[in-house]
Short mmCIF file of C-alpha atoms in Angstrom, two decimals:
data_model
loop_
_atom_site.label_atom_id
_atom_site.label_comp_id
_atom_site.label_asym_id
_atom_site.label_seq_id
_atom_site.Cartn_x
_atom_site.Cartn_y
_atom_site.Cartn_z
CA ASN A 1 45.95 -28.78 75.59
CA ALA A 2 46.87 -25.13 75.54
CA VAL A 3 45.42 -22.02 73.95
CA SER A 4 47.84 -19.41 72.63
CA SER A 5 46.21 -16.09 71.84
CA GLY A 6 49.11 -13.77 71.26
CA PRO A 7 48.80 -10.21 72.55
CA ILE A 8 45.31 -9.04 73.53
CA ARG A 9 44.21 -5.71 74.98
CA THR A 10 43.06 -6.49 78.53
CA ALA A 11 43.37 -4.79 81.91
CA ALA A 12 45.89 -7.44 83.00
CA ALA A 13 48.01 -6.96 79.87
CA ALA A 14 48.16 -3.19 80.38
CA GLY A 15 51.11 -3.68 82.73
CA ILE A 16 53.23 -5.46 80.14
CA PRO A 17 55.90 -3.13 78.72
CA GLY A 18 55.35 -2.59 75.00
CA ILE A 19 51.96 -4.32 74.86
CA ARG A 20 50.40 -1.66 72.63
CA LYS A 21 53.19 -2.09 70.09
CA MET A 22 52.83 -5.89 70.21
CA ILE A 23 49.05 -5.72 69.67
CA GLN A 24 49.49 -3.33 66.75
CA GLN A 25 52.23 -5.44 65.15
CA SER A 26 50.22 -8.62 65.51
CA ALA A 27 47.10 -7.04 63.99
CA GLN A 28 49.03 -5.58 61.04
CA CYS A 29 51.20 -8.59 60.21
CA SER A 30 48.75 -11.47 60.62
CA PRO A 31 47.14 -13.24 57.64
CA LEU A 32 43.84 -12.00 59.12
CA PRO A 33 44.89 -8.37 59.78
CA ARG A 34 42.79 -7.50 62.83
CA SER A 35 42.90 -7.79 66.60
CA VAL A 36 41.84 -10.93 68.44
CA SER A 37 39.06 -10.46 70.98
CA THR A 38 38.86 -12.03 74.39
CA GLU A 39 35.53 -13.52 73.33
CA GLU A 40 37.23 -15.41 70.48
CA VAL A 41 39.79 -16.85 72.89
CA GLY A 42 37.00 -17.83 75.26
CA GLU A 43 35.12 -19.57 72.47
CA ALA A 44 38.24 -21.59 71.61
CA CYS A 45 38.59 -22.61 75.26
CA ALA A 46 34.92 -23.58 75.40
CA PHE A 47 35.40 -25.70 72.29
CA LEU A 48 38.35 -27.56 73.86
CA CYS A 49 36.20 -28.23 76.94
CA SER A 50 33.30 -29.52 74.88
CA PRO A 51 32.55 -33.06 73.69
CA ARG A 52 33.35 -31.90 70.13
CA ALA A 53 37.03 -31.76 71.10
CA ALA A 54 37.05 -35.11 72.92
CA ALA A 55 39.76 -36.56 70.66
CA ILE A 56 42.03 -33.52 70.77
CA THR A 57 44.89 -33.92 73.21
CA GLY A 58 48.38 -32.55 73.74
CA THR A 59 48.07 -29.70 71.28
CA THR A 60 48.33 -25.92 71.22
CA LEU A 61 45.37 -24.16 69.67
CA TYR A 62 46.50 -20.82 68.26
CA VAL A 63 43.86 -18.08 68.32
CA ASP A 64 46.04 -15.34 66.86
CA ASN A 65 44.71 -14.66 63.34
CA GLY A 66 47.58 -16.75 61.97
CA TYR A 67 50.40 -14.61 63.41
CA HIS A 68 52.34 -17.69 64.53
CA CYS A 69 52.29 -19.02 60.93
CA VAL A 70 54.22 -16.07 59.55
CA GLY A 71 56.98 -16.47 62.11
CA GLY A 72 55.99 -13.37 64.03
CA ASP A 73 58.33 -12.25 66.77
CA PHE A 74 58.07 -9.36 69.18
CA SER A 75 60.94 -7.11 70.09
CA LEU A 76 61.66 -6.98 73.80
CA GLU A 77 62.42 -3.26 73.58
CA GLN A 78 60.35 -1.26 76.01
CA GLU A 79 58.36 1.74 74.89
CA ASN A 80 56.84 4.63 76.73
CA GLU A 81 53.06 4.24 76.81
#
């Protein structure tokens, strides 16, 4: 299994060129127009590790407010942050 969160504001992500733009775009264009928290991603991971997910295998669990459903794509253009 895999968890795909999309862009999240973290200390590690701060070094990614254009991350602020990606976070903003994801939050604005998702069916649930808000940012995803690290806690929400952690809860999804905990679920996959729990007995409640015992029959789930070989899947990607998207924790991105539905951004992947709308065909979201991020430009690779760098921005000055």
